[in-house]
């Protein structure tokens, strides 16, 4: 989402990298090496950097999903862990 200049500087100092999924579960299952979750609110869409990260993540055997609610997040996590 939108960040003011101060917040952007603070996040960069903390090591946040633009485009990387919001949450990454570094646990393999029977189908994937890891689960990458991008959280979106409402009708927000992925940035170009997020789309690039998704392509790289999927090309390397990871599952990448976009969740728009806690319920979607919970379902994806449970499904992934039970696969």
CSV table of C-alpha atoms in Angstrom, one decimal:
chain,number,residue,atom,x,y,z
A,1,UNK,CA,0.0,0.0,0.0
A,2,UNK,CA,0.9,3.7,0.1
A,3,UNK,CA,3.8,4.6,2.4
A,4,UNK,CA,5.0,8.1,3.3
A,5,UNK,CA,8.7,8.9,2.9
A,6,UNK,CA,9.5,8.4,6.6
A,7,UNK,CA,7.8,5.0,6.8
A,8,UNK,CA,9.6,3.9,3.5
A,9,UNK,CA,13.0,4.9,4.9
A,10,UNK,CA,12.3,3.1,8.2
A,11,UNK,CA,11.2,-0.1,6.4
A,12,UNK,CA,14.3,0.0,4.2
A,13,UNK,CA,16.5,0.3,7.3
A,14,UNK,CA,14.7,-2.7,8.8
A,15,UNK,CA,15.5,-4.8,5.7
A,16,UNK,CA,12.2,-4.8,3.9
A,17,UNK,CA,12.6,-5.6,0.3
A,18,UNK,CA,10.1,-4.3,-2.3
A,19,UNK,CA,8.2,-7.0,-4.1
A,20,UNK,CA,8.8,-9.9,-1.7
A,21,UNK,CA,5.7,-11.7,-0.4
A,22,UNK,CA,4.4,-10.5,2.9
A,23,UNK,CA,4.6,-13.9,4.5
A,24,UNK,CA,6.8,-16.9,3.6
A,25,UNK,CA,6.4,-20.3,5.2
A,26,UNK,CA,9.8,-22.1,4.8
A,27,UNK,CA,8.3,-25.5,5.1
A,28,UNK,CA,8.0,-28.0,2.2
A,29,UNK,CA,5.0,-30.2,1.6
A,30,UNK,CA,4.4,-33.0,-0.9
A,31,UNK,CA,4.1,-30.5,-3.8
A,32,UNK,CA,6.0,-27.3,-3.0
A,33,UNK,CA,9.2,-26.1,-1.3
A,34,UNK,CA,7.6,-23.2,0.5
A,35,UNK,CA,4.5,-21.1,0.7
A,36,UNK,CA,4.6,-17.4,-0.2
A,37,UNK,CA,1.5,-15.3,0.8
A,38,UNK,CA,0.8,-11.8,-0.4
A,39,UNK,CA,-1.9,-10.1,1.7
A,40,UNK,CA,-4.1,-7.6,-0.2
A,41,UNK,CA,-6.9,-5.4,0.9
A,42,UNK,CA,-10.1,-4.9,-1.1
A,43,UNK,CA,-9.4,-4.5,-4.8
A,44,UNK,CA,-5.7,-3.7,-4.4
A,45,UNK,CA,-3.5,-5.4,-7.0
A,46,UNK,CA,0.1,-6.6,-7.2
A,47,UNK,CA,2.9,-4.3,-8.1
A,48,UNK,CA,5.2,-5.1,-11.0
A,49,UNK,CA,7.9,-6.1,-8.5
A,50,UNK,CA,5.4,-8.4,-6.7
A,51,UNK,CA,4.5,-10.1,-10.0
A,52,UNK,CA,8.2,-10.6,-10.7
A,53,UNK,CA,8.7,-12.1,-7.3
A,54,UNK,CA,5.8,-14.4,-7.8
A,55,UNK,CA,7.2,-15.7,-11.1
A,56,UNK,CA,10.6,-16.4,-9.6
A,57,UNK,CA,9.0,-18.1,-6.5
A,58,UNK,CA,6.8,-20.3,-8.6
A,59,UNK,CA,9.6,-21.2,-11.0
A,60,UNK,CA,11.6,-22.4,-8.1
A,61,UNK,CA,9.0,-24.8,-6.8
A,62,UNK,CA,7.2,-22.6,-4.3
A,63,UNK,CA,3.4,-22.0,-4.0
A,64,UNK,CA,2.4,-18.3,-4.2
A,65,UNK,CA,-1.1,-17.1,-3.2
A,66,UNK,CA,-2.9,-13.8,-2.7
A,67,UNK,CA,-5.1,-13.7,0.3
A,68,UNK,CA,-7.7,-10.9,0.9
A,69,UNK,CA,-8.9,-11.9,4.4
A,70,UNK,CA,-7.9,-13.8,7.4
A,71,UNK,CA,-10.2,-16.7,6.4
A,72,UNK,CA,-8.5,-17.0,3.0
A,73,UNK,CA,-5.2,-17.0,4.8
A,74,UNK,CA,-6.2,-19.7,7.3
A,75,UNK,CA,-7.6,-21.9,4.5
A,76,UNK,CA,-4.4,-21.6,2.5
A,77,UNK,CA,-2.2,-22.4,5.4
A,78,UNK,CA,-4.3,-25.4,6.5
A,79,UNK,CA,-4.5,-26.7,2.9
A,80,UNK,CA,-0.7,-26.3,2.4
A,81,UNK,CA,0.2,-28.0,5.7
A,82,UNK,CA,-2.2,-30.9,5.0
A,83,UNK,CA,-0.9,-31.5,1.4
